[in-house]
PDB file of C-alpha atoms and ligand atoms in Angstrom:
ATOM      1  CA  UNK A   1     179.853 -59.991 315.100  1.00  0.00           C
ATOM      2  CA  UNK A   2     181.059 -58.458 318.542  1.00  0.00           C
ATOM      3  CA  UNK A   3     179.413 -55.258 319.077  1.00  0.00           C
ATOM      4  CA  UNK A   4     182.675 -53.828 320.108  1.00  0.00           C
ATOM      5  CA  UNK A   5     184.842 -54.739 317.858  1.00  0.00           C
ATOM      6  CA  UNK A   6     185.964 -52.336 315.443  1.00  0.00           C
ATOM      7  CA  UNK A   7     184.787 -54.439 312.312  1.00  0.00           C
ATOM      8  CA  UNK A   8     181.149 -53.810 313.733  1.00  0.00           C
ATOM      9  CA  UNK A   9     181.360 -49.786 314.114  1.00  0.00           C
ATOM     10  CA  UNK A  10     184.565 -49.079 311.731  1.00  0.00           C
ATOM     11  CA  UNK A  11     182.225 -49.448 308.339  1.00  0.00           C
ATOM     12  CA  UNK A  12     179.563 -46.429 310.467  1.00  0.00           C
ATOM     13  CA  UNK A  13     182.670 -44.175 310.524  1.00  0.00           C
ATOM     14  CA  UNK A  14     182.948 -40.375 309.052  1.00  0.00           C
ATOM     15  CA  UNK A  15     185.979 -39.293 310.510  1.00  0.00           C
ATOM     16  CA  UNK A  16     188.619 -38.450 308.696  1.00  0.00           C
ATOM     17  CA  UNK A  17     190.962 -40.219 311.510  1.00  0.00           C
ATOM     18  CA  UNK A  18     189.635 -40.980 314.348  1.00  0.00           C
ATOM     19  CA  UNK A  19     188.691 -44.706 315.378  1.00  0.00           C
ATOM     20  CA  UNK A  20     190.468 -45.885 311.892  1.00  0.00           C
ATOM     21  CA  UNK A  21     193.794 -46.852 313.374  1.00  0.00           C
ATOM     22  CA  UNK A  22     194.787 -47.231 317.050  1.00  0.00           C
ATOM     23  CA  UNK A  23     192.186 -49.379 318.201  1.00  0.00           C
ATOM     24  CA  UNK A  24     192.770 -51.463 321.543  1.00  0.00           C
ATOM     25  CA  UNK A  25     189.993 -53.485 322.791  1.00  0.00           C
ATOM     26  CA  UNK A  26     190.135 -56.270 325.501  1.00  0.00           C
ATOM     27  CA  UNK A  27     187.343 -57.612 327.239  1.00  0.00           C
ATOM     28  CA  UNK A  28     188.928 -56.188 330.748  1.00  0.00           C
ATOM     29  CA  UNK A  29     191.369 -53.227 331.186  1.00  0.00           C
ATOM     30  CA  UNK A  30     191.714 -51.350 334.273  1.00  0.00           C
ATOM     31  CA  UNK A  31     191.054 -48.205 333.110  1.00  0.00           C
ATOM     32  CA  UNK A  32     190.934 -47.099 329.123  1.00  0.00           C
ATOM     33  CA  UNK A  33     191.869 -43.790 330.664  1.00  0.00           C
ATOM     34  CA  UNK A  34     194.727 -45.110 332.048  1.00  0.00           C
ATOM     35  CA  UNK A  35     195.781 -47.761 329.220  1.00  0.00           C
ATOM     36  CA  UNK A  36     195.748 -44.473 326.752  1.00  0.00           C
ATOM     37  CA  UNK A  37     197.907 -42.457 328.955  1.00  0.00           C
ATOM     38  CA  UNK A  38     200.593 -44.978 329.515  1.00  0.00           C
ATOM     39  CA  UNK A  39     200.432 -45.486 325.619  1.00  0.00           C
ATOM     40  CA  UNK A  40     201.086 -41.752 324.834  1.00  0.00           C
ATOM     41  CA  UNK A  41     203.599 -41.228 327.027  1.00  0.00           C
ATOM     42  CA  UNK A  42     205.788 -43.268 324.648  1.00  0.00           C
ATOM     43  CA  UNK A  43     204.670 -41.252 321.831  1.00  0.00           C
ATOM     44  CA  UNK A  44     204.240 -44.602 319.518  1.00  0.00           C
ATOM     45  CA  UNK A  45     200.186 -44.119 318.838  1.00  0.00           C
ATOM     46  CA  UNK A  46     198.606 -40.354 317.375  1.00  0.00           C
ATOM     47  CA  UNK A  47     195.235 -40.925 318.031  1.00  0.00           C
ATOM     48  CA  UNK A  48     193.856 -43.925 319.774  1.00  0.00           C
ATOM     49  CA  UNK A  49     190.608 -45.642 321.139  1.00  0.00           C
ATOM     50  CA  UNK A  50     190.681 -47.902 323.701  1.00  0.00           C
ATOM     51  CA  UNK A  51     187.530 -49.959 324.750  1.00  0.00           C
ATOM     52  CA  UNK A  52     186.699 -52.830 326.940  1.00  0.00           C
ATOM     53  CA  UNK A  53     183.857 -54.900 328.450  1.00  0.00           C
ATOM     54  CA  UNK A  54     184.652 -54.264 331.642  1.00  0.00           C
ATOM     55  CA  UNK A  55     187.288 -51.962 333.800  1.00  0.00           C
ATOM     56  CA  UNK A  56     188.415 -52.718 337.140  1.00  0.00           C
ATOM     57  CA  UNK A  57     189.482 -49.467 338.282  1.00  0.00           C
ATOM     58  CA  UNK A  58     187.359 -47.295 336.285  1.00  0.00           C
ATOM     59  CA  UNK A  59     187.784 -43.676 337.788  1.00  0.00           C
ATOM     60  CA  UNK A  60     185.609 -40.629 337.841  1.00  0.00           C
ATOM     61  CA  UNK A  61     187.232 -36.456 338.544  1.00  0.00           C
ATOM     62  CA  UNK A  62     189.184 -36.896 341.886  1.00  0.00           C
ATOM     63  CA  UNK A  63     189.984 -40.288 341.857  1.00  0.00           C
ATOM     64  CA  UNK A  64     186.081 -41.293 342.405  1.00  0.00           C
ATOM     65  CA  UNK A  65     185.566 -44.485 341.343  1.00  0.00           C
ATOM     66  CA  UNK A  66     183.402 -45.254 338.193  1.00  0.00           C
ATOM     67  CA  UNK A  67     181.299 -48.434 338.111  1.00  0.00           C
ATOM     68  CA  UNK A  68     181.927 -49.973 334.806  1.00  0.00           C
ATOM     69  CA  UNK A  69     180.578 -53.752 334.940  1.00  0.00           C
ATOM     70  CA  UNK A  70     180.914 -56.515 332.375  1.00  0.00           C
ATOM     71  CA  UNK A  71     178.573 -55.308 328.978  1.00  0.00           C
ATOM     72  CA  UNK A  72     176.473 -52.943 330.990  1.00  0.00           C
ATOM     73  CA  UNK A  73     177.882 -49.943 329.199  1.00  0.00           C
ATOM     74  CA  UNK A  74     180.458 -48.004 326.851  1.00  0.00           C
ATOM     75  CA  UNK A  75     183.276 -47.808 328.530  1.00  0.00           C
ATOM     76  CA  UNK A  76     185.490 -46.028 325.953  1.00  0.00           C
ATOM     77  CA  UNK A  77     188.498 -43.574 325.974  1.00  0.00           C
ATOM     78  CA  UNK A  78     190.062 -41.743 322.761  1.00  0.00           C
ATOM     79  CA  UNK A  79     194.179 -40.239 322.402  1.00  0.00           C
ATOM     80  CA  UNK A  80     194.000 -37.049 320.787  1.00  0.00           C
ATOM     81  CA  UNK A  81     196.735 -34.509 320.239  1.00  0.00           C
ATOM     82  CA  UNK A  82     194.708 -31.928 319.699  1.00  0.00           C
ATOM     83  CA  UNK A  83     196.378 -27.991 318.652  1.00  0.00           C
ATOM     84  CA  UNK A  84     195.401 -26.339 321.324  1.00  0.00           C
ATOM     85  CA  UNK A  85     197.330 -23.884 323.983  1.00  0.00           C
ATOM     86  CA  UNK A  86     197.640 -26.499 327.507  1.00  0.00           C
ATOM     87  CA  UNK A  87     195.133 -24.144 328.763  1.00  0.00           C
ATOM     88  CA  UNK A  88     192.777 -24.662 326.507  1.00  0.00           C
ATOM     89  CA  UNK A  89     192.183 -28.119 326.370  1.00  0.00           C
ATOM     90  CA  UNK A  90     189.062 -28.130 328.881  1.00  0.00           C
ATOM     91  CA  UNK A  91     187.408 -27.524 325.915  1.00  0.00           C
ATOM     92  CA  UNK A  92     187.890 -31.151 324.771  1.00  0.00           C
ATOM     93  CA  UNK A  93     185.386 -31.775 327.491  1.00  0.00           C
ATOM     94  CA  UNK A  94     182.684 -29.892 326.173  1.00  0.00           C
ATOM     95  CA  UNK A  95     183.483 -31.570 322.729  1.00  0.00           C
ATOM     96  CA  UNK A  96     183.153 -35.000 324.087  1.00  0.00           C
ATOM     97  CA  UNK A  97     180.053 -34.133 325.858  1.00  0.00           C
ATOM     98  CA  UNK A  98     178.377 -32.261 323.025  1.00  0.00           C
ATOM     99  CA  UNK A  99     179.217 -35.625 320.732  1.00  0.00           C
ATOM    100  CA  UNK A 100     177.981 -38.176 323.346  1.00  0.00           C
ATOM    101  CA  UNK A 101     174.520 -35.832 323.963  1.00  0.00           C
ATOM    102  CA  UNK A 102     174.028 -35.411 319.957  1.00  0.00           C
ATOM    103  CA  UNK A 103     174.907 -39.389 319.716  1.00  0.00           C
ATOM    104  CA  UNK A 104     172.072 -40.658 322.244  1.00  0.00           C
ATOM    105  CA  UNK A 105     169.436 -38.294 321.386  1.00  0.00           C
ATOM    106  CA  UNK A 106     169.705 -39.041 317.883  1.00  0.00           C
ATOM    107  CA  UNK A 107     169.853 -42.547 318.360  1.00  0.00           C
ATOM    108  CA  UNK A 108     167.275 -43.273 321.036  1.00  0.00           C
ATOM    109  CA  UNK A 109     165.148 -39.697 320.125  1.00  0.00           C
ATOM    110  CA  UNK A 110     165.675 -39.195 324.448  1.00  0.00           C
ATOM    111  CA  UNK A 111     166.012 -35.635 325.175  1.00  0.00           C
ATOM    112  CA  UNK A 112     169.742 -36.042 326.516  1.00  0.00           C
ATOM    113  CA  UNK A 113     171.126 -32.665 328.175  1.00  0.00           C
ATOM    114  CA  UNK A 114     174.785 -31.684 328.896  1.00  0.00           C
ATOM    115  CA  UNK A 115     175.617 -30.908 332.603  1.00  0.00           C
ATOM    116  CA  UNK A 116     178.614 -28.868 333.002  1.00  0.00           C
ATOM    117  CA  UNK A 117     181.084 -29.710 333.192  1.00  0.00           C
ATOM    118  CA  UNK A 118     181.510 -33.273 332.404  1.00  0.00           C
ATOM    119  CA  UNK A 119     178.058 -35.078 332.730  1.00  0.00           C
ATOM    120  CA  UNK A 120     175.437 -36.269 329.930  1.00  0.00           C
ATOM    121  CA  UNK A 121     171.952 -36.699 331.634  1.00  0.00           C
ATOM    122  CA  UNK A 122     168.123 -37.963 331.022  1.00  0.00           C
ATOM    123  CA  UNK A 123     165.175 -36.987 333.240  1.00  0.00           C
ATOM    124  CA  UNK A 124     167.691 -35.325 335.618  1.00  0.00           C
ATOM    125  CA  UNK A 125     170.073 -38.211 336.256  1.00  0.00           C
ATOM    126  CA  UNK A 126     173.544 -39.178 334.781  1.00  0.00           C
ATOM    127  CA  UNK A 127     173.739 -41.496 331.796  1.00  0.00           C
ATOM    128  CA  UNK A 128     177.266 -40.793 331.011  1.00  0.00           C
ATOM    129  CA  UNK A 129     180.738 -39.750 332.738  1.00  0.00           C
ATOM    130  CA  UNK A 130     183.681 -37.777 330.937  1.00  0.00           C
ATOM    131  CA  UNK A 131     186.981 -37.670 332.299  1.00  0.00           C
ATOM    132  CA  UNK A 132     189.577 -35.084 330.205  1.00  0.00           C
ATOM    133  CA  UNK A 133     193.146 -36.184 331.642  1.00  0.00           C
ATOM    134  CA  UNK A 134     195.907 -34.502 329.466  1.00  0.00           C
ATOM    135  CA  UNK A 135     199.680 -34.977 329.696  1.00  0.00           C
ATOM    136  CA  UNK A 136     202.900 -34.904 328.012  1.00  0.00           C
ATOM    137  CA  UNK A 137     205.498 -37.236 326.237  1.00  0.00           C
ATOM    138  CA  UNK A 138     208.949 -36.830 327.153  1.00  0.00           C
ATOM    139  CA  UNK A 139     209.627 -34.900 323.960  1.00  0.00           C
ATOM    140  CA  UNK A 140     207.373 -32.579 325.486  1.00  0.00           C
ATOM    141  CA  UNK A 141     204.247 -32.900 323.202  1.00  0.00           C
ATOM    142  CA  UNK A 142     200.825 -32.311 324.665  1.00  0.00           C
ATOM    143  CA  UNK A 143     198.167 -35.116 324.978  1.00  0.00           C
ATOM    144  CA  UNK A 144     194.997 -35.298 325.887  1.00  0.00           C
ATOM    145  CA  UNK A 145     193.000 -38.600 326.817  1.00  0.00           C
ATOM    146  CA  UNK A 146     189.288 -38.322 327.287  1.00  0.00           C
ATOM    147  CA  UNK A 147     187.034 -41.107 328.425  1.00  0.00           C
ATOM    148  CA  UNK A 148     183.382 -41.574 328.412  1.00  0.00           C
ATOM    149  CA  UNK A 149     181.660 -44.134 330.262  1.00  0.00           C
ATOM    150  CA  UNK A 150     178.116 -44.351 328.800  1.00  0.00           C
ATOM    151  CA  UNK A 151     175.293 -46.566 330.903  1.00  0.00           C
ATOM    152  CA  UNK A 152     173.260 -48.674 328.518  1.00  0.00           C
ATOM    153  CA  UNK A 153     171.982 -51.715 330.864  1.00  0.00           C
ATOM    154  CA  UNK A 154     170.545 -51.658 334.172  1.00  0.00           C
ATOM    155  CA  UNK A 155     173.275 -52.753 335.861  1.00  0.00           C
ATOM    156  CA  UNK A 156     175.771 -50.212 335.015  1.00  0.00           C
ATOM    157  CA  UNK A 157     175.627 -48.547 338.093  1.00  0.00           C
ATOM    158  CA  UNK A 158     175.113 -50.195 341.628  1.00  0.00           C
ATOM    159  CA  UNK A 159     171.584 -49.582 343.885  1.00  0.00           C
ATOM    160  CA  UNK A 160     172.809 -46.433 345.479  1.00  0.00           C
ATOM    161  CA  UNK A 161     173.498 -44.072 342.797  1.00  0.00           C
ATOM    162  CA  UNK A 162     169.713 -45.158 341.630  1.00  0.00           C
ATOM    163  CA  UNK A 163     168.904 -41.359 342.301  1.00  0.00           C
ATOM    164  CA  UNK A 164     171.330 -39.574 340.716  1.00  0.00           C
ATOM    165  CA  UNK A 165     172.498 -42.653 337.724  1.00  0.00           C
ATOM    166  CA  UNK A 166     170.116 -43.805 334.916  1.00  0.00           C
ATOM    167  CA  UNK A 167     171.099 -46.537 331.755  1.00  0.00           C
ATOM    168  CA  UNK A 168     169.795 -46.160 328.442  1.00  0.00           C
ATOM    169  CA  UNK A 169     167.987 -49.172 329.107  1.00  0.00           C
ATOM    170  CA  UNK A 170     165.366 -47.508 331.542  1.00  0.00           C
ATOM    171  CA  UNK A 171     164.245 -45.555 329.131  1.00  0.00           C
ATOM    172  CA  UNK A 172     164.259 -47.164 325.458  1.00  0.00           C
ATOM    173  CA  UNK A 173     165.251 -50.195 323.729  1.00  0.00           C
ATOM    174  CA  UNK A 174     169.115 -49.194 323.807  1.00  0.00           C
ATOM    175  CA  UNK A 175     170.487 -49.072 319.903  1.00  0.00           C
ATOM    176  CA  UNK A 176     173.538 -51.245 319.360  1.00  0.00           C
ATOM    177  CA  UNK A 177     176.974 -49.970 321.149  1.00  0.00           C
ATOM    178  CA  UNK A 178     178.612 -50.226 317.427  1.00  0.00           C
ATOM    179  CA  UNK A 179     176.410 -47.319 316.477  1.00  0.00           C
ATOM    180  CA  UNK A 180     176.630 -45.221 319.522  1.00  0.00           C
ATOM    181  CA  UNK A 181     180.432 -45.496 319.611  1.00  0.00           C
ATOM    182  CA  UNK A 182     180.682 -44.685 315.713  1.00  0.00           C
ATOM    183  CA  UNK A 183     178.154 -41.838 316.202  1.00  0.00           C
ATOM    184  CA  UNK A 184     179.925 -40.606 319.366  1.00  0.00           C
ATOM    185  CA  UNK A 185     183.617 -40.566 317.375  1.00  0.00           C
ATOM    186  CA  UNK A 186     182.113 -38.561 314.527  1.00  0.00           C
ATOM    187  CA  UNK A 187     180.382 -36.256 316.877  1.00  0.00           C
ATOM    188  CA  UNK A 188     183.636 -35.643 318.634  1.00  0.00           C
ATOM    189  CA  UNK A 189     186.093 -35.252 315.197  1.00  0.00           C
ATOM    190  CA  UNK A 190     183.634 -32.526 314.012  1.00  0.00           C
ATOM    191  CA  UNK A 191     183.950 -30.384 317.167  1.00  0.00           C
ATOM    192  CA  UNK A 192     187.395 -31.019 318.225  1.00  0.00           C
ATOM    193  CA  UNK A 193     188.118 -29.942 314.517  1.00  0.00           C
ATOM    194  CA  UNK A 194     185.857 -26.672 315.297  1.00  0.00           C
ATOM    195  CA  UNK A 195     186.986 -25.896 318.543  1.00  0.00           C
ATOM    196  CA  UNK A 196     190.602 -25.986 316.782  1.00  0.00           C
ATOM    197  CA  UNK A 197     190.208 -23.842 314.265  1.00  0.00           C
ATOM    198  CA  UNK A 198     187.337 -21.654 315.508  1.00  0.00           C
ATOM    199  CA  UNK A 199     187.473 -21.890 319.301  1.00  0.00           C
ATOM    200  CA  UNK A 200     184.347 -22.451 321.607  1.00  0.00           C
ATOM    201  CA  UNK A 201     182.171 -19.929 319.723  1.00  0.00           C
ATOM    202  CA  UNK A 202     182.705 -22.350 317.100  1.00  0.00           C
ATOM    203  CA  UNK A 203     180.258 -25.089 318.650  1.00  0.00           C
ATOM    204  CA  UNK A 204     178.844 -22.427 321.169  1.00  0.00           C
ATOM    205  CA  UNK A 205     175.640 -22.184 319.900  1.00  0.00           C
ATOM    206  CA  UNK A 206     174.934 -26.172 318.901  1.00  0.00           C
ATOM    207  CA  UNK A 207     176.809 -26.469 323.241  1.00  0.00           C
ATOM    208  CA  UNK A 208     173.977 -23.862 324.428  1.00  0.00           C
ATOM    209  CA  UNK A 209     171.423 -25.095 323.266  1.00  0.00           C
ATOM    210  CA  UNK A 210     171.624 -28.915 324.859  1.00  0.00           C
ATOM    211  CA  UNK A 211     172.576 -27.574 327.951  1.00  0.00           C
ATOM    212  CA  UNK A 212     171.088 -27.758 330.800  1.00  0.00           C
ATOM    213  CA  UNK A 213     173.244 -25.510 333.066  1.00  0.00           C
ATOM    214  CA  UNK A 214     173.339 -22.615 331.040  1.00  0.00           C
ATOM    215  CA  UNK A 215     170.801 -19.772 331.573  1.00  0.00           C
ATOM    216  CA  UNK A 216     169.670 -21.475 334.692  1.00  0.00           C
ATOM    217  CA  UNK A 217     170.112 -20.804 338.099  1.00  0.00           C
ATOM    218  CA  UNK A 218     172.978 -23.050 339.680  1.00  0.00           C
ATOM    219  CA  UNK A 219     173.640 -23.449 343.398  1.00  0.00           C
ATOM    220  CA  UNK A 220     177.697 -23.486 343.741  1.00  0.00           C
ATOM    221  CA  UNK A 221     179.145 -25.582 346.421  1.00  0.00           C
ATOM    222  CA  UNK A 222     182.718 -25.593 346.964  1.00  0.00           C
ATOM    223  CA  UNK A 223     184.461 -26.377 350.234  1.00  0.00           C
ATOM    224  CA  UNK A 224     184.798 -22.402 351.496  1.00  0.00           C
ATOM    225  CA  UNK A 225     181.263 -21.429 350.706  1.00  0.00           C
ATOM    226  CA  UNK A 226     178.265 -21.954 348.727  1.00  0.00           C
ATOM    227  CA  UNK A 227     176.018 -19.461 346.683  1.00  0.00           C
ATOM    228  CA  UNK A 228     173.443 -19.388 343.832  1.00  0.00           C
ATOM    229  CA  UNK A 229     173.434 -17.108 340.714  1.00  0.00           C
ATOM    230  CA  UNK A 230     172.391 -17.667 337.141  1.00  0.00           C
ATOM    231  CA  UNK A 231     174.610 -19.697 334.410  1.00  0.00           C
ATOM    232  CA  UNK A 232     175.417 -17.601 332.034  1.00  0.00           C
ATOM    233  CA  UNK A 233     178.287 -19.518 329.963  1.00  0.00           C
ATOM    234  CA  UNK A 234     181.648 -20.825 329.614  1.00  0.00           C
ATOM    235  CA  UNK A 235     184.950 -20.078 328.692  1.00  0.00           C
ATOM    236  CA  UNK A 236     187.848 -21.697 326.913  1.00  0.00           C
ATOM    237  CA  UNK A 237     189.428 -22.463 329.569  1.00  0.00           C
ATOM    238  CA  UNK A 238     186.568 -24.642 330.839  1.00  0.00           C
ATOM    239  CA  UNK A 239     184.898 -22.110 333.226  1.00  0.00           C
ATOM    240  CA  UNK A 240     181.818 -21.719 334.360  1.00  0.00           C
ATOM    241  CA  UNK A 241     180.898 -18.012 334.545  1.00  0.00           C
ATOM    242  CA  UNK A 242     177.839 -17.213 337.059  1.00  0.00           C
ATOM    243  CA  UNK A 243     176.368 -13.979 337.652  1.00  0.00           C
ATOM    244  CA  UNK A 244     175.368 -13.624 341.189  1.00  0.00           C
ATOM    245  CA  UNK A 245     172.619 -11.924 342.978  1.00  0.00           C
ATOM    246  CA  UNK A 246     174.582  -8.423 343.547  1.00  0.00           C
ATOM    247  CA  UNK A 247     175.693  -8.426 339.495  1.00  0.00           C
ATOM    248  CA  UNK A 248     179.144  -9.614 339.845  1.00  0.00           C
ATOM    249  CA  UNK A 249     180.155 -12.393 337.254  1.00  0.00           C
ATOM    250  CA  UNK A 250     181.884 -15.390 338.874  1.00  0.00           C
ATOM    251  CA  UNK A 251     184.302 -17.602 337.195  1.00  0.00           C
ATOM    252  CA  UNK A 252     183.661 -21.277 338.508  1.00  0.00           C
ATOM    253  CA  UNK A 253     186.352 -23.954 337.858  1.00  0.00           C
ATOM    254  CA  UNK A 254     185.345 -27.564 337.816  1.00  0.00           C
ATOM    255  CA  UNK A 255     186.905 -29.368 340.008  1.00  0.00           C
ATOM    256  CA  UNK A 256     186.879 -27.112 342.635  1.00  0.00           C
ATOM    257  CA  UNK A 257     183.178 -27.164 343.392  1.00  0.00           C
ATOM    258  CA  UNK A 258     179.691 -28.968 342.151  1.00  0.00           C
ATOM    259  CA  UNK A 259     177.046 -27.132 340.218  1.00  0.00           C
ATOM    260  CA  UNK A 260     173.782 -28.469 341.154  1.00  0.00           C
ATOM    261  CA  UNK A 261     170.520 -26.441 339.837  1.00  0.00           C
ATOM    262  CA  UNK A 262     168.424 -24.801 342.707  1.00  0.00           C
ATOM    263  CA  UNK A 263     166.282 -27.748 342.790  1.00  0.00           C
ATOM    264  CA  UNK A 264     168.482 -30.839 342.481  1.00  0.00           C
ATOM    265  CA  UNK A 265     171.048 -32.707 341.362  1.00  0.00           C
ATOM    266  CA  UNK A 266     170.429 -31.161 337.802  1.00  0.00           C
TER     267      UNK A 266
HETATM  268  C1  LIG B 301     182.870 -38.730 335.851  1.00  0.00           C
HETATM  269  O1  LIG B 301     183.476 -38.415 337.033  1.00  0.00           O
HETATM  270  O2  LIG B 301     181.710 -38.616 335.612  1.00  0.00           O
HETATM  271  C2  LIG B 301     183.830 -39.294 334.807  1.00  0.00           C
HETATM  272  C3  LIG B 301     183.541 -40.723 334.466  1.00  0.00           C
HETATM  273  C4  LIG B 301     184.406 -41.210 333.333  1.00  0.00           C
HETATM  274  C5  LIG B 301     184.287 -42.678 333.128  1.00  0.00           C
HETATM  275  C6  LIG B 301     185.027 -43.144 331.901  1.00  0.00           C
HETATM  276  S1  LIG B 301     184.738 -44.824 331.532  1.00  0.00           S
HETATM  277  C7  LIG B 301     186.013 -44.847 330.388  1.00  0.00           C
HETATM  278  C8  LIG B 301     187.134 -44.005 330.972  1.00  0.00           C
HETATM  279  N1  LIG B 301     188.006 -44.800 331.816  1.00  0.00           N
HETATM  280  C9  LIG B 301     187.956 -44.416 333.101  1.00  0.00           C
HETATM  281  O3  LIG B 301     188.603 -44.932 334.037  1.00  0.00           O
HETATM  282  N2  LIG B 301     187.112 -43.369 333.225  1.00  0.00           N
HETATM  283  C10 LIG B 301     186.537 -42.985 331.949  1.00  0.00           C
HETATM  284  P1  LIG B 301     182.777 -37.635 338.219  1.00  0.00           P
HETATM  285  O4  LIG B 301     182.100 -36.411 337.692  1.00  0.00           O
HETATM  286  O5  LIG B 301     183.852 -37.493 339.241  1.00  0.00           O
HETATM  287  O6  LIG B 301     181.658 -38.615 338.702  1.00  0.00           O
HETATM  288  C11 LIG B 301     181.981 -39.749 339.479  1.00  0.00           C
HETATM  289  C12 LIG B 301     180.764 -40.082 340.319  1.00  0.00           C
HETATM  290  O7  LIG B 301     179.706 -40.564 339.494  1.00  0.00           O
HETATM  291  C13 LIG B 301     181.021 -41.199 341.316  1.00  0.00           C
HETATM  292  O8  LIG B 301     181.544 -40.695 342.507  1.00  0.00           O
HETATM  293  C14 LIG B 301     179.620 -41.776 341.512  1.00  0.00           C
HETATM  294  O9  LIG B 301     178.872 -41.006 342.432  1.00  0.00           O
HETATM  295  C15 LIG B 301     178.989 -41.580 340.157  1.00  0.00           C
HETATM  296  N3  LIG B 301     179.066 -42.804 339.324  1.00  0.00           N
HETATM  297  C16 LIG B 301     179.960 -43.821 339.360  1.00  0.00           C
HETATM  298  N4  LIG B 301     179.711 -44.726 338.422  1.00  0.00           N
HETATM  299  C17 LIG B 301     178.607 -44.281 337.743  1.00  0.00           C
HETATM  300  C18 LIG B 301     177.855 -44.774 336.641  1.00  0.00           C
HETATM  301  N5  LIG B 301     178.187 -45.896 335.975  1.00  0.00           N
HETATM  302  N6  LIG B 301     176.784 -44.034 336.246  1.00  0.00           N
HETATM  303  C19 LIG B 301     176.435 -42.895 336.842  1.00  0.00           C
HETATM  304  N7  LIG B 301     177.101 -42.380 337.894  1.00  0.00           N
HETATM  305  C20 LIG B 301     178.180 -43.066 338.343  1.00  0.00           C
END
């Protein structure tokens, strides 16, 4: 059976929802990011998963381009409609990168780590990519689409990101894509379901604990200025809040600047 398919990882589901209706997979897309956007607009799907071999204009934050060759990876993108103020949907980030850290590390026993905002690493480089886009129907109902794009074989990422990319492969036998997508949907139910009703405190402690921004000192680099300070935690809203060498707290939005730890990428 196709690894993909939804026969192979449906029967490894716990959700309550997610992943059991609304599946689209085709060997190529352009983007399951995009494909699940265009599909909510119309309001005709809830929730949705979209997955694919390959995607031909897989995108990154800013329009950067994510490499996402034929069966090198998970690239992977669920519809949610989640009950949450507009502001508050950054959250869904953390969610999605809490589920995809828990998934690998208890797959492959690697000690994965969540970057903030949006990155999954191993050994200090990036294993996997997650891009929050939210929007809304014509009605006016919110959506949110968040994609993951998870390297599993060497060639998921070309020659000159080989400093700051890594693949599951590198590392360990990878474990079957069935059971990291299945593991990776139930991670992310649970703690969109948490976040809902309980806000971030709600998966706060479980977030802490595999990152590896917080309590660390950061170097912030935006385009007017750069300065260091110690990661302290983040809000609902998605910030990063850094205390800085004088005692002022700063709130850091992603997307504005890159965190990188005092001595690298990480
Ligand atoms: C991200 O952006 O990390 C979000 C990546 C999200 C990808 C998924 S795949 C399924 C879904 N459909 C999509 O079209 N996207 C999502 P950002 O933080 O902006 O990082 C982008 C940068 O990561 C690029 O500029 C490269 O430097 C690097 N990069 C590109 N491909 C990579 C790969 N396969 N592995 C590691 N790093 C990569």
């Amino acid at each position: 059976m196709h690894d993909l398919s939804p026969a192979a990882w449906q029967p490894l589901l716990t959700t309550r929802r997610l992943g059991r209706t609304g599946v689209i997979l085709q060997h190529t897309l352009t983007s399951t990011n995009t494909v699940l956007k265009d599909a909510a607009r119309t309001g005709a799907l809830a929730e949705a998963v979209a997955l694919c071999e390959q995607q031909t204009a897989g995108r990154g934050r800013l329009d950067r381009t994510w490499s996402s060759p034929e069966g090198q990876g998970v690239w992977m993108s669920v519809l949610l409609r989640p009950q949450l103020p507009p502001e508050k949907t950054p959250m869904i980030t953390f969610c999605a990168a809490l589920a995809m850290t828990k998934a690998v590390r208890s797959l492959t026993g690697l000690d994965a780590r969540i970057k903030w905002p949006n990155d999954v690493v191993l050994s200090g480089h990036k294993v996997c990519g997650v891009l929050l886009e939210a929007g809304f129907t014509p009605e006016g109902q919110m959506f949110v689409v968040i994609g993951s794009g998870l390297n599993i074989r060497r060639g998921a990422y070309p020659p000159e990101l080989t400093e700051r990319a890594v693949s599951l492969e590198e590392l360990c036998p990878p474990p079957g894509r069935e059971a990291l997508i299945a593991a990776y949907l139930n991670g992310l139910e649970a703690a969109v379901d948490a976040v809902t009703s309980g806000g971030f405190t709600a998966i706060e402690e479980e977030y802490r604990a595999l990152s590896c921004t917080l309590g660390r000192e950061v170097q912030v680099l935006s385009p007017a200025e750069t300065f260091t300070g110690t990661a302290l935690s983040v809000d609902e809203t998605g910030a990063l809040l850094v205390r800085t060498e004088d005692g002022a707290t700063r709130r850091v939005l992603a997307g504005d600047v890159s965190v990188r730890g005092v001595m690298g990428y990480v």
